[in-house]
Coordinates of C-alpha atoms in Angstrom, one line a residue:
X26 CA 2.5 14.0 -3.5
X27 CA 0.9 16.6 -1.4
X28 CA 1.4 17.5 2.2
X29 CA 2.4 14.9 4.7
X30 CA -1.1 14.5 6.0
X31 CA -2.3 13.9 2.5
X32 CA 0.3 11.2 2.0
X33 CA -0.8 8.5 4.2
X34 CA -1.5 6.0 1.4
X35 CA 1.7 5.7 -0.3
X36 CA -0.6 7.7 -1.0
X37 CA -1.1 8.8 -4.4
X38 CA -0.2 12.3 -5.0
X39 CA -3.8 13.3 -5.2
X40 CA -4.8 12.7 -1.6
X41 CA -6.0 15.4 0.7
X42 CA -4.5 16.4 4.0
X43 CA -5.3 13.9 6.7
X44 CA -5.4 10.9 4.4
X45 CA -3.2 8.0 5.4
X46 CA -2.3 6.8 1.9
X47 CA 1.4 6.4 1.9
X48 CA 1.9 5.9 -1.8
X49 CA -0.2 7.4 -4.5
X50 CA -2.8 10.1 -4.1
X51 CA -1.1 13.4 -3.7
X52 CA -0.4 15.7 -6.5
X53 CA 3.0 16.8 -7.7
X54 CA 3.8 20.5 -8.1
X55 CA 3.0 22.5 -11.1
X56 CA 1.8 20.5 -14.1
X57 CA 1.5 17.2 -12.2
X58 CA 0.0 16.2 -8.9
X59 CA 0.8 13.1 -6.9
X60 CA 0.7 12.1 -3.2
X61 CA 3.6 10.7 -1.3
X62 CA 3.7 8.1 1.5
X63 CA 4.1 9.2 5.0
X64 CA 7.4 9.4 6.7
X65 CA 7.3 9.1 10.5
X66 CA 9.3 9.8 13.5
X67 CA 10.2 12.1 16.3
X68 CA 13.1 12.3 18.7
X69 CA 11.0 11.6 21.7
X70 CA 7.9 9.7 20.8
X71 CA 4.9 10.9 22.8
X72 CA 3.1 8.3 24.9
X73 CA -0.3 7.1 23.6
X74 CA -3.1 9.2 25.1
X75 CA -6.0 7.7 26.9
X76 CA -6.8 10.4 29.4
X77 CA -10.2 11.2 30.7
X78 CA -11.4 7.7 30.3
X79 CA -11.2 7.8 26.5
X80 CA -10.3 4.4 24.9
X81 CA -7.4 3.5 22.7
X82 CA -7.0 0.4 20.5
X83 CA -4.3 -2.2 21.2
X84 CA -2.8 -5.2 19.7
X85 CA -1.6 -8.0 22.0
X86 CA 0.8 -10.6 20.6
X87 CA 0.9 -13.9 22.5
X88 CA 4.1 -16.0 22.7
X89 CA 2.4 -19.2 21.5
X90 CA -0.9 -19.1 19.6
X91 CA -2.5 -22.1 21.4
X92 CA -6.0 -22.0 22.9
X93 CA -4.8 -22.2 26.5
X94 CA -2.5 -19.2 26.2
X95 CA -5.0 -17.2 24.2
X96 CA -7.8 -17.9 26.7
X97 CA -5.6 -16.8 29.6
X98 CA -4.6 -13.6 27.8
X99 CA -8.2 -12.7 27.0
X100 CA -9.1 -13.2 30.6
X101 CA -6.3 -10.9 31.7
X102 CA -7.3 -8.2 29.1
X103 CA -10.8 -8.1 30.7
X104 CA -9.3 -8.1 34.2
X105 CA -7.2 -5.1 33.2
X106 CA -10.4 -3.2 32.1
X107 CA -10.1 -3.9 28.4
X108 CA -12.5 -5.3 25.9
X109 CA -11.6 -8.0 23.4
X110 CA -12.6 -6.9 19.9
X111 CA -11.1 -9.7 17.7
X112 CA -8.8 -12.7 18.1
X113 CA -6.7 -14.0 15.3
X114 CA -5.8 -17.3 16.9
X115 CA -3.8 -18.6 13.9
X116 CA -1.1 -15.9 14.4
X117 CA -1.7 -15.2 18.1
X118 CA -2.8 -11.6 17.8
X119 CA -5.6 -10.1 19.9
X120 CA -7.2 -6.7 19.2
X121 CA -8.5 -5.0 22.3
X122 CA -9.8 -1.6 23.4
X123 CA -9.0 0.0 26.8
X124 CA -9.2 3.4 28.5
X125 CA -6.5 2.8 31.2
X126 CA -3.3 4.6 30.1
X127 CA -1.4 1.8 31.8
X128 CA -3.2 -1.0 30.0
X129 CA -0.3 -2.0 27.7
X130 CA 2.2 -2.0 30.4
X131 CA 0.0 -4.3 32.6
X132 CA -0.7 -6.7 29.7
X133 CA 3.0 -6.9 28.8
X134 CA 3.6 -8.4 32.3
X135 CA 1.0 -11.2 31.7
X136 CA 2.4 -14.7 31.3
X137 CA 2.3 -15.7 27.7
X138 CA 2.3 -12.2 26.2
X139 CA 5.2 -11.4 23.9
X140 CA 4.4 -7.7 23.2
X141 CA 1.5 -5.3 23.4
X142 CA 1.0 -1.7 22.2
X143 CA -1.4 1.0 21.4
X144 CA -2.2 1.2 17.7
X145 CA -2.8 5.0 17.7
X146 CA -2.2 8.1 19.8
X147 CA -5.6 9.7 19.2
X148 CA -8.6 8.3 21.2
X149 CA -11.4 6.2 19.8
X150 CA -13.3 6.9 17.6
X151 CA -10.8 8.1 15.0
X152 CA -10.6 11.8 14.0
X153 CA -13.3 13.3 11.9
X154 CA -13.2 13.3 8.2
X155 CA -10.9 15.8 6.5
X156 CA -11.4 17.2 3.0
X157 CA -9.9 14.7 0.5
X158 CA -7.9 16.2 -2.2
X159 CA -9.2 15.6 -5.7
X160 CA -7.2 13.8 -8.4
X161 CA -6.7 15.5 -11.7
X162 CA -9.9 14.4 -13.4
X163 CA -10.1 13.5 -17.1
X164 CA -12.6 15.7 -18.9
X165 CA -15.1 14.5 -21.5
X166 CA -13.2 16.3 -24.2
X167 CA -10.0 14.7 -23.3
X168 CA -11.6 11.3 -23.2
X169 CA -13.1 11.8 -26.7
X170 CA -9.7 12.9 -28.0
X171 CA -8.1 9.8 -26.6
X172 CA -10.7 7.5 -28.1
X173 CA -10.2 8.9 -31.6
X174 CA -6.5 7.8 -31.3
X175 CA -7.2 4.4 -30.0
X176 CA -6.0 1.6 -32.2
X177 CA -8.2 -1.5 -33.0
X178 CA -8.4 -3.7 -29.9
X179 CA -7.5 -0.8 -27.5
X180 CA -9.8 0.5 -24.8
X181 CA -10.8 4.1 -25.5
X182 CA -8.4 5.8 -23.1
X183 CA -5.5 3.4 -23.6
X184 CA -3.6 5.9 -25.8
X185 CA -3.2 8.0 -22.6
X186 CA -1.7 5.1 -20.6
X187 CA 2.0 5.4 -21.3
X188 CA 2.6 3.1 -18.3
X189 CA 1.4 0.0 -20.1
X190 CA 4.0 -0.1 -22.8
X191 CA 6.6 1.0 -20.2
X192 CA 6.3 -2.5 -18.7
X193 CA 5.3 -4.2 -22.0
X194 CA 1.8 -4.9 -20.7
X195 CA 0.3 -4.1 -24.1
X196 CA 2.4 -6.8 -25.7
X197 CA 1.5 -9.2 -22.9
X198 CA -2.2 -8.7 -23.5
X199 CA -1.7 -10.1 -27.1
X200 CA -0.9 -13.4 -25.4
X201 CA -3.2 -13.4 -22.4
X202 CA -5.2 -11.1 -20.2
X203 CA -4.6 -13.2 -17.1
X204 CA -6.6 -16.0 -15.4
X205 CA -10.0 -15.7 -13.8
X206 CA -8.7 -18.1 -11.2
X207 CA -6.3 -15.4 -9.9
X208 CA -7.4 -12.7 -7.4
X209 CA -5.5 -9.5 -6.3
X210 CA -6.7 -8.0 -3.1
X211 CA -6.5 -4.2 -2.9
X212 CA -5.9 -3.5 0.8
X213 CA -6.7 0.2 0.8
X214 CA -9.4 2.9 1.2
X215 CA -12.1 0.9 -0.4
X216 CA -13.0 -0.1 -4.0
X217 CA -16.1 1.1 -6.0
X218 CA -17.1 -2.3 -7.5
X219 CA -19.9 -0.6 -9.4
X220 CA -17.4 1.2 -11.7
X221 CA -17.8 -0.2 -15.3
X222 CA -14.1 -0.9 -15.6
X223 CA -14.0 -2.8 -12.3
X224 CA -17.4 -4.5 -12.0
X225 CA -16.6 -7.3 -14.6
X226 CA -13.6 -8.5 -12.6
X227 CA -14.7 -7.8 -9.0
X228 CA -14.4 -10.7 -6.5
X229 CA -17.2 -10.1 -4.0
X230 CA -16.3 -13.2 -1.8
X231 CA -12.8 -11.9 -1.2
X232 CA -13.9 -8.3 -0.3
X233 CA -14.6 -7.0 3.2
X234 CA -14.4 -3.9 5.5
X235 CA -11.7 -4.4 8.1
X236 CA -11.5 -0.8 9.5
X237 CA -12.5 -1.8 13.1
X238 CA -10.0 -4.7 13.1
X239 CA -12.9 -7.1 12.8
X240 CA -14.3 -8.3 9.4
X241 CA -17.5 -6.6 8.3
X242 CA -19.1 -8.5 5.4
X243 CA -22.1 -6.3 4.9
X244 CA -22.8 -5.9 1.2
X245 CA -20.9 -2.9 -0.1
X246 CA -19.0 -2.3 3.1
X247 CA -15.8 -2.4 1.1
X248 CA -16.7 0.7 -0.9
X249 CA -15.4 4.2 -0.1
X250 CA -17.9 6.7 1.2
X251 CA -18.7 9.9 -0.8
X252 CA -16.2 11.9 1.2
X253 CA -13.5 9.3 1.3
X254 CA -10.4 8.9 -0.8
X255 CA -10.7 7.5 -4.4
X256 CA -7.2 5.9 -3.9
X257 CA -8.3 2.2 -3.6
X258 CA -10.6 2.4 -6.7
X259 CA -7.8 3.9 -8.8
X260 CA -5.3 1.2 -7.6
X261 CA -7.8 -1.5 -8.4
X262 CA -8.3 -0.2 -11.9
X263 CA -4.5 0.0 -12.5
X264 CA -4.3 -3.7 -11.6
X265 CA -7.4 -5.2 -13.3
X266 CA -9.6 -2.7 -15.2
X267 CA -11.4 -4.9 -17.7
X268 CA -10.5 -4.8 -21.4
X269 CA -14.1 -4.3 -22.3
X270 CA -14.2 -1.4 -24.7
X271 CA -14.7 1.0 -21.8
X272 CA -12.3 3.5 -20.3
X273 CA -8.8 2.2 -19.4
X274 CA -7.0 -1.2 -19.4
X275 CA -5.4 -2.8 -16.3
X276 CA -2.0 -4.5 -16.2
X277 CA -3.8 -7.8 -15.8
X278 CA -7.3 -7.2 -17.2
X279 CA -8.4 -10.8 -17.1
X280 CA -7.8 -11.5 -13.4
X281 CA -10.1 -10.7 -10.5
X282 CA -9.7 -7.9 -8.0
X283 CA -11.2 -7.6 -4.5
X284 CA -11.5 -4.6 -2.1
X285 CA -10.3 -4.9 1.5
X286 CA -11.1 -1.6 3.1
X287 CA -8.7 -0.8 6.0
X288 CA -8.7 3.1 6.3
X289 CA -10.9 5.2 8.5
X290 CA -13.1 7.9 7.1
X291 CA -10.2 10.3 7.9
X292 CA -7.8 8.1 5.9
X293 CA -5.9 6.5 8.7
X294 CA -4.6 2.9 8.3
X295 CA -4.3 1.5 11.8
X296 CA -2.6 -1.8 12.7
X297 CA -5.7 -3.7 13.7
X298 CA -7.3 -3.0 10.3
X299 CA -4.2 -4.0 8.4
X300 CA -3.8 -7.2 10.3
X301 CA -7.5 -8.0 9.6
X302 CA -6.9 -7.2 5.9
X303 CA -4.0 -9.7 5.5
X304 CA -5.8 -12.4 7.5
X305 CA -8.9 -12.0 5.4
X306 CA -6.9 -12.2 2.2
X307 CA -5.1 -15.3 3.5
X308 CA -8.3 -17.1 4.4
X309 CA -10.1 -16.2 1.1
X310 CA -7.7 -17.5 -1.5
X311 CA -6.1 -14.3 -2.6
X312 CA -3.0 -14.7 -4.8
X313 CA -1.6 -11.2 -4.5
X314 CA -2.1 -8.3 -2.1
X315 CA -1.4 -4.7 -3.0
X316 CA -0.4 -2.4 -0.2
X317 CA -0.1 1.3 -1.3
X318 CA 0.0 2.8 2.3
X319 CA 2.0 2.8 5.4
X320 CA 0.5 1.9 8.7
X321 CA -0.5 4.9 10.9
X322 CA 0.3 6.7 13.1
X323 CA 4.1 6.1 12.8
X324 CA 5.8 6.5 9.4
X325 CA 8.6 4.5 11.0
X326 CA 7.9 2.0 13.8
X327 CA 10.9 1.7 16.1
X328 CA 11.4 -1.8 17.6
X329 CA 13.1 -0.2 20.5
X330 CA 9.7 1.3 21.6
X331 CA 7.4 -1.2 23.3
X332 CA 4.2 0.1 21.6
X333 CA 5.7 0.4 18.1
X334 CA 7.5 -3.0 18.5
X335 CA 4.1 -4.6 19.1
X336 CA 2.7 -3.1 15.9
X337 CA 5.6 -4.4 13.8
X338 CA 5.2 -7.9 15.3
X339 CA 1.5 -8.0 14.7
X340 CA 1.7 -7.0 11.0
X341 CA 4.8 -9.2 10.5
X342 CA 2.8 -12.2 11.7
X343 CA -0.1 -11.4 9.4
X344 CA 2.0 -10.9 6.3
X345 CA 3.9 -14.1 6.9
X346 CA 0.7 -16.0 7.4
X347 CA -0.7 -14.6 4.1
X348 CA 2.4 -15.6 2.3
X349 CA 2.3 -19.1 3.8
X350 CA -1.2 -19.4 2.4
X351 CA 0.1 -18.5 -1.0
X352 CA -0.2 -14.7 -1.3
X353 CA 2.5 -12.5 -2.7
X354 CA 2.5 -9.2 -0.7
X355 CA 3.4 -6.1 -2.7
X356 CA 4.0 -2.7 -1.1
X357 CA 4.8 0.8 -2.2
X358 CA 8.2 2.2 -1.1
X359 CA 6.9 5.7 -0.1
X360 CA 7.1 9.2 -1.6
X361 CA 9.5 11.2 0.5
X362 CA 12.6 10.7 -1.7
X363 CA 14.1 8.9 1.4
X364 CA 17.1 6.6 1.1
X365 CA 15.7 3.7 3.2
X366 CA 19.2 2.2 3.4
X367 CA 20.7 5.3 5.0
X368 CA 22.2 5.2 8.5
X369 CA 19.6 7.7 9.7
X370 CA 16.6 9.7 8.6
X371 CA 14.7 12.6 10.0
X372 CA 11.0 11.8 10.5
X373 CA 8.8 14.9 11.1
X374 CA 5.4 13.5 10.5
X375 CA 4.8 11.0 13.4
X376 CA 2.5 10.4 15.1
X377 CA 0.2 11.8 12.4
X378 CA -3.0 11.3 14.3
X379 CA -2.2 13.7 17.1
X380 CA 0.9 16.0 17.4
X381 CA 3.8 15.1 15.2
X382 CA 7.3 15.7 16.5
X383 CA 10.8 15.4 15.0
X384 CA 13.0 12.4 15.6
X385 CA 16.1 10.9 14.0
X386 CA 15.5 7.2 13.2
X387 CA 17.6 4.3 12.0
X388 CA 15.5 2.8 9.1
X389 CA 17.0 -0.6 9.8
X390 CA 15.5 -0.6 13.3
X391 CA 12.6 1.8 12.8
X392 CA 10.5 0.2 10.0
X393 CA 8.0 1.5 7.5
X394 CA 5.3 -1.2 7.7
X395 CA 4.3 -3.2 5.8
X396 CA 6.9 -1.9 3.2
X397 CA 10.0 -3.0 5.0
X398 CA 8.8 -6.3 6.5
X399 CA 10.5 -9.6 5.6
X400 CA 9.1 -11.2 2.4
X401 CA 7.2 -8.1 1.2
X402 CA 8.0 -7.0 -2.3
X403 CA 9.0 -3.3 -2.1
X404 CA 8.3 -1.2 -5.1
X405 CA 9.9 2.1 -6.2
X406 CA 8.3 4.4 -8.8
X407 CA 9.5 5.5 -12.2
X408 CA 8.2 8.2 -14.5
X409 CA 7.5 8.4 -18.2
X410 CA 11.2 8.6 -19.1
X411 CA 12.0 5.5 -17.1
X412 CA 13.9 7.5 -14.3
X413 CA 13.2 7.2 -10.6
X414 CA 10.2 9.4 -9.8
X415 CA 11.3 12.6 -8.1
X416 CA 9.4 11.7 -4.9
X417 CA 10.1 7.9 -4.8
X418 CA 11.9 6.5 -1.8
X419 CA 14.8 4.2 -2.7
X420 CA 17.6 2.2 -1.0
X421 CA 20.0 -0.5 -1.9
X422 CA 18.9 -3.8 -0.4
X423 CA 15.4 -2.3 0.4
X424 CA 13.8 -1.7 -3.0
X425 CA 13.1 -5.0 -4.8
X426 CA 11.7 -3.8 -8.1
X427 CA 10.4 -0.6 -9.9
X428 CA 7.4 0.2 -12.0
X429 CA 5.6 3.3 -13.4
X430 CA 4.1 5.5 -10.7
X431 CA 4.2 8.8 -12.6
X432 CA 6.0 12.0 -12.0
X433 CA 5.7 15.7 -12.6
X434 CA 5.1 16.1 -16.3
X435 CA 7.8 18.8 -16.5
X436 CA 10.3 16.3 -15.2
X437 CA 9.3 13.3 -17.3
X438 CA 7.1 14.1 -20.3
X439 CA 5.5 11.1 -22.0
X440 CA 5.6 10.5 -25.7
X441 CA 2.3 11.4 -27.6
X442 CA -0.5 10.7 -27.6
X443 CA -0.1 10.5 -23.8
X444 CA -0.2 14.0 -22.4
X445 CA 0.3 13.6 -18.6
X446 CA 3.2 12.2 -16.7
X447 CA 0.8 10.9 -14.1
X448 CA -1.1 7.5 -14.1
X449 CA -4.6 7.4 -15.5
X450 CA -7.2 5.2 -13.7
X451 CA -10.8 4.8 -12.6
X452 CA -12.4 7.0 -9.9
X453 CA -15.5 6.2 -7.8
X454 CA -18.8 7.0 -9.5
X455 CA -17.7 6.0 -13.0
X456 CA -15.1 8.7 -13.6
X457 CA -11.4 8.7 -14.5
X458 CA -8.4 10.7 -13.3
X459 CA -4.7 11.1 -13.0
X460 CA -2.7 10.2 -9.9
X461 CA 1.0 9.6 -9.1
X462 CA 3.1 8.1 -6.4
X463 CA 4.6 4.9 -5.4
X464 CA 1.0 4.0 -4.6
X465 CA 0.6 3.8 -8.4
X466 CA 3.8 1.8 -8.9
X467 CA 2.9 -0.9 -6.5
X468 CA -0.3 -2.0 -8.4
X469 CA 1.7 -2.3 -11.6
X470 CA 3.9 -4.9 -9.9
X471 CA 0.9 -6.5 -8.3
X472 CA -0.6 -6.8 -11.8
X473 CA 2.6 -8.4 -13.2
X474 CA 2.6 -10.8 -10.2
X475 CA -0.9 -11.8 -11.1
X476 CA 0.1 -12.5 -14.7
X477 CA 3.0 -14.7 -13.4
X478 CA 0.5 -16.6 -11.2
X479 CA -1.8 -16.9 -14.2
X480 CA 1.0 -18.4 -16.2
X481 CA 2.3 -20.6 -13.4
X482 CA -0.8 -21.4 -11.3
X483 CA 1.0 -23.8 -9.0
X484 CA 3.9 -21.5 -8.3
X485 CA 4.5 -20.7 -4.6
X486 CA 4.6 -17.1 -3.4
X487 CA 8.4 -17.4 -3.2
X488 CA 8.6 -18.6 -6.8
X489 CA 6.5 -15.7 -8.0
X490 CA 8.7 -13.3 -6.2
X491 CA 11.8 -14.8 -7.7
X492 CA 10.3 -14.6 -11.2
X493 CA 9.4 -11.0 -10.7
X494 CA 13.1 -10.2 -9.9
X495 CA 14.5 -12.5 -12.6
X496 CA 12.2 -11.1 -15.4
X497 CA 12.7 -7.5 -14.5
X498 CA 14.5 -5.3 -17.0
X499 CA 18.0 -4.3 -15.7
X500 CA 18.1 -0.6 -15.3
X501 CA 21.4 1.1 -14.4
X502 CA 21.8 4.0 -12.0
X503 CA 21.5 7.5 -13.6
X504 CA 24.7 9.5 -13.0
X505 CA 24.1 12.0 -11.8
X506 CA 20.4 11.9 -10.8
X507 CA 19.3 15.6 -11.3
X508 CA 15.6 15.2 -12.0
X509 CA 14.8 19.0 -11.9
X510 CA 17.9 20.0 -13.9
X511 CA 19.2 22.5 -11.4
X512 CA 22.7 21.2 -11.5
X513 CA 22.5 19.5 -8.1
X514 CA 22.0 15.8 -7.6
X515 CA 18.6 15.0 -6.1
X516 CA 19.5 11.5 -4.8
X517 CA 22.4 9.1 -5.0
X518 CA 21.9 5.7 -6.5
X519 CA 24.1 2.8 -5.3
X520 CA 24.7 -0.5 -7.1
X521 CA 25.1 -1.9 -10.6
X522 CA 22.8 -2.3 -13.5
X523 CA 21.5 -5.7 -12.3
X524 CA 20.6 -4.5 -8.8
X525 CA 20.7 -1.0 -7.3
X526 CA 19.0 1.3 -4.9
X527 CA 16.7 3.1 -7.4
X528 CA 15.3 0.2 -9.3
X529 CA 16.1 -2.9 -7.3
X530 CA 16.3 -5.8 -9.7
X531 CA 15.0 -3.6 -12.5
X532 CA 11.7 -2.4 -14.0
X533 CA 8.8 -5.0 -14.0
X534 CA 8.3 -6.8 -17.3
X535 CA 4.7 -8.0 -18.0
X536 CA 5.6 -9.7 -21.3
X537 CA 8.1 -12.0 -19.7
X538 CA 5.5 -12.8 -17.1
X539 CA 3.2 -14.4 -19.6
X540 CA 5.8 -16.6 -21.3
X541 CA 6.4 -20.0 -19.9

């Protein structure tokens, strides 16, 4: 992936600086390009800024989500000079704006409040749009060359999609494309539902804009703007691009996909938007959510810090509620080649919406959210040779499963006719391009989860997660892991063939997913 600022979305390695895509949009060096997820942290976390009367956004978590408690807390928010933006009474989370630097401290003292914290360090409104890095676009000549090699029944660009046979999705499609009764929500930068590969499977009723922390159901509000990241559209296509004789094929090309836009124009994924996204998915019958990002502005949210603790609590409540409603939450592990099971890590990118510092964090206490939250399926990335991608985070007991996310083509070159080690997918406006990152790996697992739910329509979220792990192909640790061939190990994998820090339970298997 590219620079840290470009990595906010798990972010694919093609994301520009200032984007909060933690998993997929940045480009890899040299032949490949991919965007990593943000890391986060600093030794001394700066206090949120609300000087000069500028407002910040806050989440307030009540101890008991009953109407009496919520009403009292709302009243105290107003009394403290704040404005109530949205109330998620089912999980006891209130989104508020306030300009008083002491607002959070005052609200924490209110009877019935469990935690409260600023969701950002930059004042409202969010920072201005930064230039978004472009993915590696497929040319017309490359598209025509791929189409000439397509076998009967393949979409024109499928020969370039080495990632589908890597998880046996091509074989799975011979049995089923997935059920129209299953919807995967892409909680991301927005989805272009007019793209010819996405339009046939788009679920309008389950789509929304959640950027403000409050649902905006205006028609098309879920789409990315012209200057915004293509990340969400690429992710949506990886999951459910229709098998319709056009372009590429998704992992689950017969299921539906929705767009839940949660990133600002500058590419920041703030807590209030993420909470809104999970709550919308939960209330609109979504079966799987894909989360290829980390929540800004902290790569790691330390539960020892009162502000960051509140952010962890709010999103934990939202993800748990979504799972109780039947959704399987899938998230990218991140693109910094971090061992998330290490005793300590150095975070140099947080807070990424103001002035980052350097801090040493314990990743068991300072969490990448939603990636490290209880119940969330954490996905590491593999390349065309089946090895952990050079950028992918890992960690024994943290990574649940692995899937193709691409890698530098020099490190992991695919077999012909594929030519790039990155992942091909749709781009807004009808185009196609290559991206890489754990942002690309997560949607592969979300697609397999959708196939499992299609095969077992009454399965609980916990059952679907169990099947994901049980059906994954065991993949042993490489020894040593020297991805660049310079004679020095680039990461250390712990665990056995059935479960380890690089691949979790193994590489996702789409064919097993469609067999009863």
